[in-house]
Coordinates of C-alpha atoms and ligand atoms in Angstrom, one line a residue:
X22 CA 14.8 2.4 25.1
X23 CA 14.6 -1.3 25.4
X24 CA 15.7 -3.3 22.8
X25 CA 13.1 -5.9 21.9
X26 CA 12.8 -8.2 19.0
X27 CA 9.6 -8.8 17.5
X28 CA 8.3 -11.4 15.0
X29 CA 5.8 -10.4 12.4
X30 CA 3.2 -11.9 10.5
X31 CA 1.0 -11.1 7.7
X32 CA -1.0 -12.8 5.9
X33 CA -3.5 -10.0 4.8
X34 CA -4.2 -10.9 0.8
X35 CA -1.7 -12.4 -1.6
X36 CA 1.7 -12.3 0.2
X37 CA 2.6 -14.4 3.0
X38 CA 5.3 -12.4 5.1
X39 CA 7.1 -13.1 8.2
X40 CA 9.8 -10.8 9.2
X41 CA 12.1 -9.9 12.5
X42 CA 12.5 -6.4 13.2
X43 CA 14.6 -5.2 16.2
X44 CA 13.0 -2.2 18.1
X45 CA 10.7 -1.2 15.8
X46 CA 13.5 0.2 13.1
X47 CA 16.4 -2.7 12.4
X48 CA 15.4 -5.6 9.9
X49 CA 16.9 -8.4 10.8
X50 CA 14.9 -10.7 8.1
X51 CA 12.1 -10.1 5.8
X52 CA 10.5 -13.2 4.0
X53 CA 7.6 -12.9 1.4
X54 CA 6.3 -16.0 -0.6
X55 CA 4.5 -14.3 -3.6
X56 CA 1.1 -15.8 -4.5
X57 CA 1.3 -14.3 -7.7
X58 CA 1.5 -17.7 -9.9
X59 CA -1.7 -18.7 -8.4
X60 CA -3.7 -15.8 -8.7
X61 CA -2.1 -15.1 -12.2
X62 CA -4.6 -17.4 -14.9
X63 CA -7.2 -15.2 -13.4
X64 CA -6.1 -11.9 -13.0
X65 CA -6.8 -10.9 -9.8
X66 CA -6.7 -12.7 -6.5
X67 CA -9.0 -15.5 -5.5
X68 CA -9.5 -15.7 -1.8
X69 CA -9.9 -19.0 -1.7
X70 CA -6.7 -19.6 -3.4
X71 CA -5.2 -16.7 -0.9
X72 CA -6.2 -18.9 1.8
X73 CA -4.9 -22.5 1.3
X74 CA -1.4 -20.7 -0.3
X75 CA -0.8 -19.4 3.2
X76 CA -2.0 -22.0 4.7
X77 CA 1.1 -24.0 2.8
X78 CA 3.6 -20.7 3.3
X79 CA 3.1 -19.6 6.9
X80 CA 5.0 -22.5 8.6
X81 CA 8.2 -22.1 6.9
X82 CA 8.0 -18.7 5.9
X83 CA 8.2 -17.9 9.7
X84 CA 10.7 -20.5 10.2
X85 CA 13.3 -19.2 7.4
X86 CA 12.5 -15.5 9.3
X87 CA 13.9 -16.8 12.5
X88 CA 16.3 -18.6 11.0
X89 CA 17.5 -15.5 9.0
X90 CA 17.4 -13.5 11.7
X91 CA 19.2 -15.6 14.0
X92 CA 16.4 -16.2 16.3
X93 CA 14.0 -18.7 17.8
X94 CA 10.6 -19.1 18.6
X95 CA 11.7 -18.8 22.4
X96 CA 14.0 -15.9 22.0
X97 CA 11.8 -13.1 20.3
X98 CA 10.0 -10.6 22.4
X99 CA 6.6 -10.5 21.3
X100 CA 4.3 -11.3 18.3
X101 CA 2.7 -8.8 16.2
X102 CA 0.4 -10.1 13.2
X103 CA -2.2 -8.2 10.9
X104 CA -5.6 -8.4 12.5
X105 CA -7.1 -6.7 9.2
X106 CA -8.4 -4.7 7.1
X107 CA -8.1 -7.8 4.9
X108 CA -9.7 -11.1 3.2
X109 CA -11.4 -12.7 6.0
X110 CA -10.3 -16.1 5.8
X111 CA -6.4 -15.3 4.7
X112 CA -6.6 -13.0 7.6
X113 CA -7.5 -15.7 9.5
X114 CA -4.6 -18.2 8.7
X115 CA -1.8 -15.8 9.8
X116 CA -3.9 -14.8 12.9
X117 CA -4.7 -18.7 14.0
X118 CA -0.8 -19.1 13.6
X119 CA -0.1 -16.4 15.6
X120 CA -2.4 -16.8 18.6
X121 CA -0.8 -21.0 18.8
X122 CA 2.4 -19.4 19.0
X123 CA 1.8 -16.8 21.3
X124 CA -0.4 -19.1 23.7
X125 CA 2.2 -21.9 23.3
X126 CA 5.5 -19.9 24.2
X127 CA 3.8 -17.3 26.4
X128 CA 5.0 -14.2 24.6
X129 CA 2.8 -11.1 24.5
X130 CA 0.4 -10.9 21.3
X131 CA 0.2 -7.4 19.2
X132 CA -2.5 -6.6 16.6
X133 CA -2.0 -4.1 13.7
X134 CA -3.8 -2.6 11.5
X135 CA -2.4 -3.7 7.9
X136 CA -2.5 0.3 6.9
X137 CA -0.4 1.3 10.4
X138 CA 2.0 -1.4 8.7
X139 CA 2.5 0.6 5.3
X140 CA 2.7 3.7 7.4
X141 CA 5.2 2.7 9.8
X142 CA 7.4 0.7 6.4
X143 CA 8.1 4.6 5.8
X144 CA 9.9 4.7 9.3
X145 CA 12.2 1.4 8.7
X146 CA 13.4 4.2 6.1
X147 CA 16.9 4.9 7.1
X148 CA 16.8 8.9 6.6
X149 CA 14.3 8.2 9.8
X150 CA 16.3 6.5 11.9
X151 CA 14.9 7.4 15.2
X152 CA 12.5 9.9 13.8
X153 CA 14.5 12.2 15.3
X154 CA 13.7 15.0 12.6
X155 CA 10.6 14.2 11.7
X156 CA 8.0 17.0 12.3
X157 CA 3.9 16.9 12.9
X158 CA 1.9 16.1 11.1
X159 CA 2.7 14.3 9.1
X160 CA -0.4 13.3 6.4
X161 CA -0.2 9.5 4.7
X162 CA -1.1 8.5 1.6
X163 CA -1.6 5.1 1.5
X164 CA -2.1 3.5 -1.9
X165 CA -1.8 0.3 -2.4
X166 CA -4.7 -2.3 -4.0
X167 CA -7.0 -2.1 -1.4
X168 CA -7.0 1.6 -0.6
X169 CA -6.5 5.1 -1.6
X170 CA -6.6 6.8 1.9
X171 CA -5.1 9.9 3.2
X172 CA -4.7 9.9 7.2
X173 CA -3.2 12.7 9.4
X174 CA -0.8 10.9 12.1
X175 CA 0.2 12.0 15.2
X176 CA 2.6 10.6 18.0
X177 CA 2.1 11.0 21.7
X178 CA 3.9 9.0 24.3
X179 CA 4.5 6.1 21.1
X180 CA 0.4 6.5 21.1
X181 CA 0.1 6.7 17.1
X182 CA -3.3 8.3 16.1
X183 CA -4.7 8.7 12.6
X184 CA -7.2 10.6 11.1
X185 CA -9.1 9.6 7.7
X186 CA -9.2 13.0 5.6
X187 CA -9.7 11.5 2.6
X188 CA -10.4 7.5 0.4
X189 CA -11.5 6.2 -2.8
X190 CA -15.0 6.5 -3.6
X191 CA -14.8 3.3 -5.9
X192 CA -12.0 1.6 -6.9
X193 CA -8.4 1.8 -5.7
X194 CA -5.0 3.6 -7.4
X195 CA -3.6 -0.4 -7.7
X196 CA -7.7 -1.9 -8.3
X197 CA -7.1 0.3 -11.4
X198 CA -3.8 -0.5 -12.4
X199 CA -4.8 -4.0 -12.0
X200 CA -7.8 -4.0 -14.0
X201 CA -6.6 -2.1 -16.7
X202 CA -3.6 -4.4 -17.7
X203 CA -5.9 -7.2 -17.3
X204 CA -8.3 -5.4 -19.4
X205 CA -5.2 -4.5 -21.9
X206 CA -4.4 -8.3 -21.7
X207 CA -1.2 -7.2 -20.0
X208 CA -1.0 -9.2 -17.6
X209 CA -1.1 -9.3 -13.4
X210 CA 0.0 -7.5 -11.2
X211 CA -0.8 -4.7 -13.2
X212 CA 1.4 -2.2 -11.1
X213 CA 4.7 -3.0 -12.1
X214 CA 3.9 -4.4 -15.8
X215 CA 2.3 -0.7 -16.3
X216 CA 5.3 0.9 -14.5
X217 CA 7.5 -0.9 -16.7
X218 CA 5.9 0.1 -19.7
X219 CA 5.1 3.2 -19.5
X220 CA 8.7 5.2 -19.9
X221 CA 8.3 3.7 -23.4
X222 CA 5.2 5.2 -24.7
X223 CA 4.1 9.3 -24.8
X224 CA 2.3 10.3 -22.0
X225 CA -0.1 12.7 -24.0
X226 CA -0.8 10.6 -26.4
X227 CA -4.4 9.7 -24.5
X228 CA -6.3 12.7 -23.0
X229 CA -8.8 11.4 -19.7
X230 CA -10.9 13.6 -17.7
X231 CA -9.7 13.9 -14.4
X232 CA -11.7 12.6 -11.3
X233 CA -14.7 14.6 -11.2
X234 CA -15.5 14.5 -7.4
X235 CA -14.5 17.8 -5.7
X236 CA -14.5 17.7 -1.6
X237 CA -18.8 17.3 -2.0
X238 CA -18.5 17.5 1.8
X239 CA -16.3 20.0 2.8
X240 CA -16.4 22.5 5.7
X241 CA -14.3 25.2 6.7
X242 CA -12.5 23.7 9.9
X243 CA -8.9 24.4 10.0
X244 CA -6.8 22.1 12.1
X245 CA -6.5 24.3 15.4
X246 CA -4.1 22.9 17.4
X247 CA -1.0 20.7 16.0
X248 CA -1.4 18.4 19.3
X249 CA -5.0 17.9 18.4
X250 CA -6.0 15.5 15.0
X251 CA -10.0 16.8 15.5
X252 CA -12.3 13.6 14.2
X253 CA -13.0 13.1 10.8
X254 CA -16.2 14.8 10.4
X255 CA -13.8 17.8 11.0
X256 CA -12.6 19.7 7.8
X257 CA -12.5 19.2 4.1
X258 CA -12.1 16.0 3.1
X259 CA -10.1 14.9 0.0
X260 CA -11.8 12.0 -2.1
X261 CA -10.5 10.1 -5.0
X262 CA -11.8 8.1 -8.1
X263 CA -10.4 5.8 -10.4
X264 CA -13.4 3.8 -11.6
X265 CA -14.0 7.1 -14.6
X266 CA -10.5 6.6 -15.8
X267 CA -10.7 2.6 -16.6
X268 CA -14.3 3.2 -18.3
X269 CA -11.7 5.7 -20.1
X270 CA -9.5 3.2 -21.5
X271 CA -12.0 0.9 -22.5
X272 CA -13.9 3.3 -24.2
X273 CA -10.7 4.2 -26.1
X274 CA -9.8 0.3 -26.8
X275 CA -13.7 0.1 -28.3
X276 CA -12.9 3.0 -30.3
X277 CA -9.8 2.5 -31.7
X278 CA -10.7 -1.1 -32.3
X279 CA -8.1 -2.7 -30.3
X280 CA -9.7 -5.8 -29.1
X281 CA -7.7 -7.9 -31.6
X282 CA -4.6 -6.9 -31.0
X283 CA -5.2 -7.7 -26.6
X284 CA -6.5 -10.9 -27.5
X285 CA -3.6 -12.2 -29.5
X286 CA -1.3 -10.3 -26.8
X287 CA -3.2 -12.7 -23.7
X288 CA -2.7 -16.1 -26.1
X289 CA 0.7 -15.7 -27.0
X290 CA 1.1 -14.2 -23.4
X291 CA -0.2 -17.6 -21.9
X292 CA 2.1 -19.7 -24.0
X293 CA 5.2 -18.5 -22.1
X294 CA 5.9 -19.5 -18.6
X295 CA 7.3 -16.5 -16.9
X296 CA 6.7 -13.8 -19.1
X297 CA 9.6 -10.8 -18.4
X298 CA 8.6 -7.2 -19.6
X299 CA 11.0 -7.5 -22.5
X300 CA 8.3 -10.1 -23.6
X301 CA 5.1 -8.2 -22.5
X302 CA 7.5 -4.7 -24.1
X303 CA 7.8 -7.4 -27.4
X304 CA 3.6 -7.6 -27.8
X305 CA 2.8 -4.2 -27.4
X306 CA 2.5 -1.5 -30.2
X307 CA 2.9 2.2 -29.9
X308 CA -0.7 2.9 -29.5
X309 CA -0.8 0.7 -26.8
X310 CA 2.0 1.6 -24.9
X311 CA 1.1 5.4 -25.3
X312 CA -2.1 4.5 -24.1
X313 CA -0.2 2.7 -20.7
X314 CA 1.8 5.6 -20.3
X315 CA -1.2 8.1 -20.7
X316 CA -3.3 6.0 -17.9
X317 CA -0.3 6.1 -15.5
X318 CA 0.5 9.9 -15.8
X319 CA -3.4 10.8 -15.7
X320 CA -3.2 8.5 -12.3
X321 CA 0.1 10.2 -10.8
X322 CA -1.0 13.2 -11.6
X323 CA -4.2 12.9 -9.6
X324 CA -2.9 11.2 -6.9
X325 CA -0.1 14.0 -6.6
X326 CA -2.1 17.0 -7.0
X327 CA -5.0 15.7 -4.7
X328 CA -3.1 14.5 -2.0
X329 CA -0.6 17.7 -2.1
X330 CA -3.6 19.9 -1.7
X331 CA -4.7 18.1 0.9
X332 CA -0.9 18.8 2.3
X333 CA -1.6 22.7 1.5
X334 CA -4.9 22.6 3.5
X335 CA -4.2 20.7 6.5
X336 CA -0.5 22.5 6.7
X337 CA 1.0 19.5 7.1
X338 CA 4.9 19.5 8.4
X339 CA 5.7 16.1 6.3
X340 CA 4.4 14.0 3.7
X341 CA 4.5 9.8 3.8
X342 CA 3.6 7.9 0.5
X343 CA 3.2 4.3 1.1
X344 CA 1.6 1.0 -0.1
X345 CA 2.1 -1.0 -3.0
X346 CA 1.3 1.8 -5.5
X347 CA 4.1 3.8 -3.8
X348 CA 6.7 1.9 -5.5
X349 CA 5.6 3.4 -9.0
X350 CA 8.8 5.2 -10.4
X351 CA 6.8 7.9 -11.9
X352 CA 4.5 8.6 -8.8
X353 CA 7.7 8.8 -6.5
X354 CA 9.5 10.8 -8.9
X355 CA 6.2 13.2 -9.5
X356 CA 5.8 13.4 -5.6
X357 CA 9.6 14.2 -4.9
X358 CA 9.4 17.1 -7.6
X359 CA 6.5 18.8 -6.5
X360 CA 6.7 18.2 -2.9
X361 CA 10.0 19.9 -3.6
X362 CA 8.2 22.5 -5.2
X363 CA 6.4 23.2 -1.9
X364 CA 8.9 23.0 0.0
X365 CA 7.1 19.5 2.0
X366 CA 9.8 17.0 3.0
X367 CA 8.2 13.8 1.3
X368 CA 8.9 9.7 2.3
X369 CA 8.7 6.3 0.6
X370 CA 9.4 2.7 2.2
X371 CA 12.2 1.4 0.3
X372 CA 10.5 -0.3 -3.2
X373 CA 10.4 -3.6 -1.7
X374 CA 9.1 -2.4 1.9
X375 CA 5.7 -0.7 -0.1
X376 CA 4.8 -3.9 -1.1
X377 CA 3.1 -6.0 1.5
X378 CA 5.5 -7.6 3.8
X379 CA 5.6 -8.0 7.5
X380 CA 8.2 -6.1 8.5
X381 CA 6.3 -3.1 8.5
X382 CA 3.9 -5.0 10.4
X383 CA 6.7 -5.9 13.5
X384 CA 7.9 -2.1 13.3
X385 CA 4.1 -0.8 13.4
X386 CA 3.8 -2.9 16.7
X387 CA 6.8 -2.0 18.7
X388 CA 5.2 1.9 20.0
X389 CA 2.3 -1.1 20.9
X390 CA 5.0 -3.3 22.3
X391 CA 6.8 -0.4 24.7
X392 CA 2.9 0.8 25.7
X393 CA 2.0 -2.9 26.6
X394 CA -1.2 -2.8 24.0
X395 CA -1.2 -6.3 23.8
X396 CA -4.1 -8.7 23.1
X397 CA -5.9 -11.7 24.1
X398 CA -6.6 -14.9 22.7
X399 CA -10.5 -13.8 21.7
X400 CA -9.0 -11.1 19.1
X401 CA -10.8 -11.7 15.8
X402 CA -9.8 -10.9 12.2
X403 CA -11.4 -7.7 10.8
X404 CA -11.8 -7.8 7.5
X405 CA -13.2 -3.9 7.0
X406 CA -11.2 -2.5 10.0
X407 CA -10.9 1.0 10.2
X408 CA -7.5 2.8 11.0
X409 CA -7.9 5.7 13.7
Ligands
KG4_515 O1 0.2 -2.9 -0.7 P1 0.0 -4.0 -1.7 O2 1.2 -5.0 -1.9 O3 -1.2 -4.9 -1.3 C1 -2.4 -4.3 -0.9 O4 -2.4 -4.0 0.4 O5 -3.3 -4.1 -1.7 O6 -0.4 -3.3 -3.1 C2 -0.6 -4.1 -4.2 C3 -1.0 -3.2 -5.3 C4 -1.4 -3.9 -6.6 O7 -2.6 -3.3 -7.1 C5 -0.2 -3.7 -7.5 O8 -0.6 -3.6 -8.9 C6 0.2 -2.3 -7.1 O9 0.1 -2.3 -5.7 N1 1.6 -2.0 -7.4 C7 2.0 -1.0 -8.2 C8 3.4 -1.2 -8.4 N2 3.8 -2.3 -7.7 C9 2.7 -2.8 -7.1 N3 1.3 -0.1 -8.9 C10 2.0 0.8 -9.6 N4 3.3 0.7 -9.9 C11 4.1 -0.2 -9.2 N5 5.4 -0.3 -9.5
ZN516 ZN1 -1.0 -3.6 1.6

């Protein structure tokens, strides 16, 4: 196998990454300037703001990436960056960079998909190394804050195909975490803040109905042959909903009257700089933290059970949970237990690699890299782009 060095870029929502993976499994640097104190007085990401941030980062983000890897612009191999599915214009910015450095030091240009890149962070996972044991096929769940999706992958001749078996019907695992610790005057990014809280409050404390929607299109195609992914009108589909439990918690916060005690949490909240979770742990009273710990085992447990009965139907031979949700401690824990209880091998990136970062983006191109799927200088950003 040759051994070729690719730079990655992504620029996809809030992070700005650039890494250097070598053949698709080593890491050889992995920068990521956060956005997170920009979008931060408003809760959620502006993509305006997105834009101009990486417009700021990409230049030396990729130079320190290089640098850390011990490379330069004229000795990497090829250069891989996230064509979408994305915000439009901070898509654009890494993609613009990209193409003027492909054009200008004549090295071959990959496109990934940004959800190929969470997949493929689970094989920089050192218990892969070579994928040598790892048996199809294998279903992903990505969950991060732009998606819910379940795909079945396959690998033939480094010729990755996916199939969609399942999404969100509304809003995402993270969309939710996000909103409701904004909505809980928690702070943002919800995930970690809720993550962090949670081991400190009862779990069933707060009952929520679970998502209501039950395959409403399902058919009674098995997966026939293992070689063979079918399309996705094939088979049951496996849909998710999060927008029911968020109503939930707001309809408990109206009901237990606990408006006053968010809003004096979010003003004393915005009078310190860099609030830690000791801080955020420090403004929160048992009701609410049993009601963050409620919300995130009602959320693990749907994401667990739906995606492992979509394991059960489809007879998958592995299980791959990535994306930033997949760096929950409870959700990883929840997963490893009751894959476990099926016996269904299960994989997570590393914490930091479920994130958004680009190394997964380099290591999603190099089976593009060694097929020579490279692109030309008329590739376009796609913001809604579809992973097959
Ligand atoms: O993959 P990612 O970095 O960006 C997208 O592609 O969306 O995922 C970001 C999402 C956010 O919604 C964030 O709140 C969530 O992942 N997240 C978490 C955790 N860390 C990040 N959710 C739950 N628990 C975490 N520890
Ligand atoms: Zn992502």
């Amino acid at each position: 196998m040759p051994d070729a060095h690719i730079l990655g870029i992504e620029t996809s929502c809030d992070e700005t990454g650039a890494a250097v993976v070598r053949s698709g499994q080593q890491i050889l640097s992995n920068v990521v300037a956060s956005q997170i104190a920009t979008h931060q007085p408003y809760g959620g990401v502006v993509p305006e703001l997105a834009s101009r941030e990486h417009l700021r980062a990409i230049v030396p983000v990729v130079r320190q990436a290089l640098a850390e890897a011990g490379q330069t612009y004229a000795s990497v191999d090829a250069i891989a960056v996230t064509q979408g599915p994305g915000l439009a214009g901070a898509l654009l910015v890494g993609i613009s960079f990209a193409k003027a450095l492909a054009f200008a030091l004549e090295k071959p240009l990959i496109a990934v998909n940004h959800l190929e890149g969470h997949i493929h962070a689970v094989l920089l996972e050192q218990r892969l190394g070579e994928n040598a044991d790892l048996q199809f096929p294998v279903l992903a769940l990505v969950v991060s804050g732009g998606h819910t999706h379940l795909y079945l992958a396959q690998v033939q001749e480094n010729l990755w195909s996916y199939r969609n078996i399942g999404h969100t019907r509304d809003d995402a695992a993270g969309e939710a975490f996000d909103k409701v610790a904004k909505l809980l005057g928690l702070g943002y990014p919800g995930g970690p803040i809720i993550d962090g809280l949670a081991p400190h409050g009862d779990p069933h404390a707060v009952k929520f109905q679970g998502s209501q929607i039950k395959h409403p299109d399902r058919r009674d195609q098995k997966l026939g042959d293992r070689g063979q992914l079918g399309t996705e009108e094939d088979g049951p589909h496996f849909d998710f909903s999060y927008s029911g439990i968020k109503t939930g918690v707001l309809r408990y916060v109206e009901t237990q009257n606990l408006k006053p005690a968010i809003e004096a949490r979010r003003r004393a909240l915005a009078g310190i700089e860099k609030p830690t979770l000791a801080d955020i742990r420090g403004l929160c009273d048992r009701e609410t933290l049993n009601l963050v710990a409620s919300f995130q085992r009602s959320m693990v447990n749907d994401l667990v059970m739906k995606t492992l009965a979509a394991a059960r139907e489809y007879d998958v031979r592995t299980l791959f949970v990535s994306g930033g949700v997949a760096a929950n401690r409870e959700l990883r824990a929840t997963f490893e237990r009751e894959a476990g209880r099926q016996g269904l091998p299960v994989f997570f990136p590393s914490r930091a690699l479920s994130t958004d970062n680009a190394a997964m983006i380099a290591a999603a191109a190099f089976p593009k890299f060694l097929r020579g799927e490279f692109v030309g200088m008329d590739f376009c950003a796609e913001a809604g782009m579809a992973l097959r």
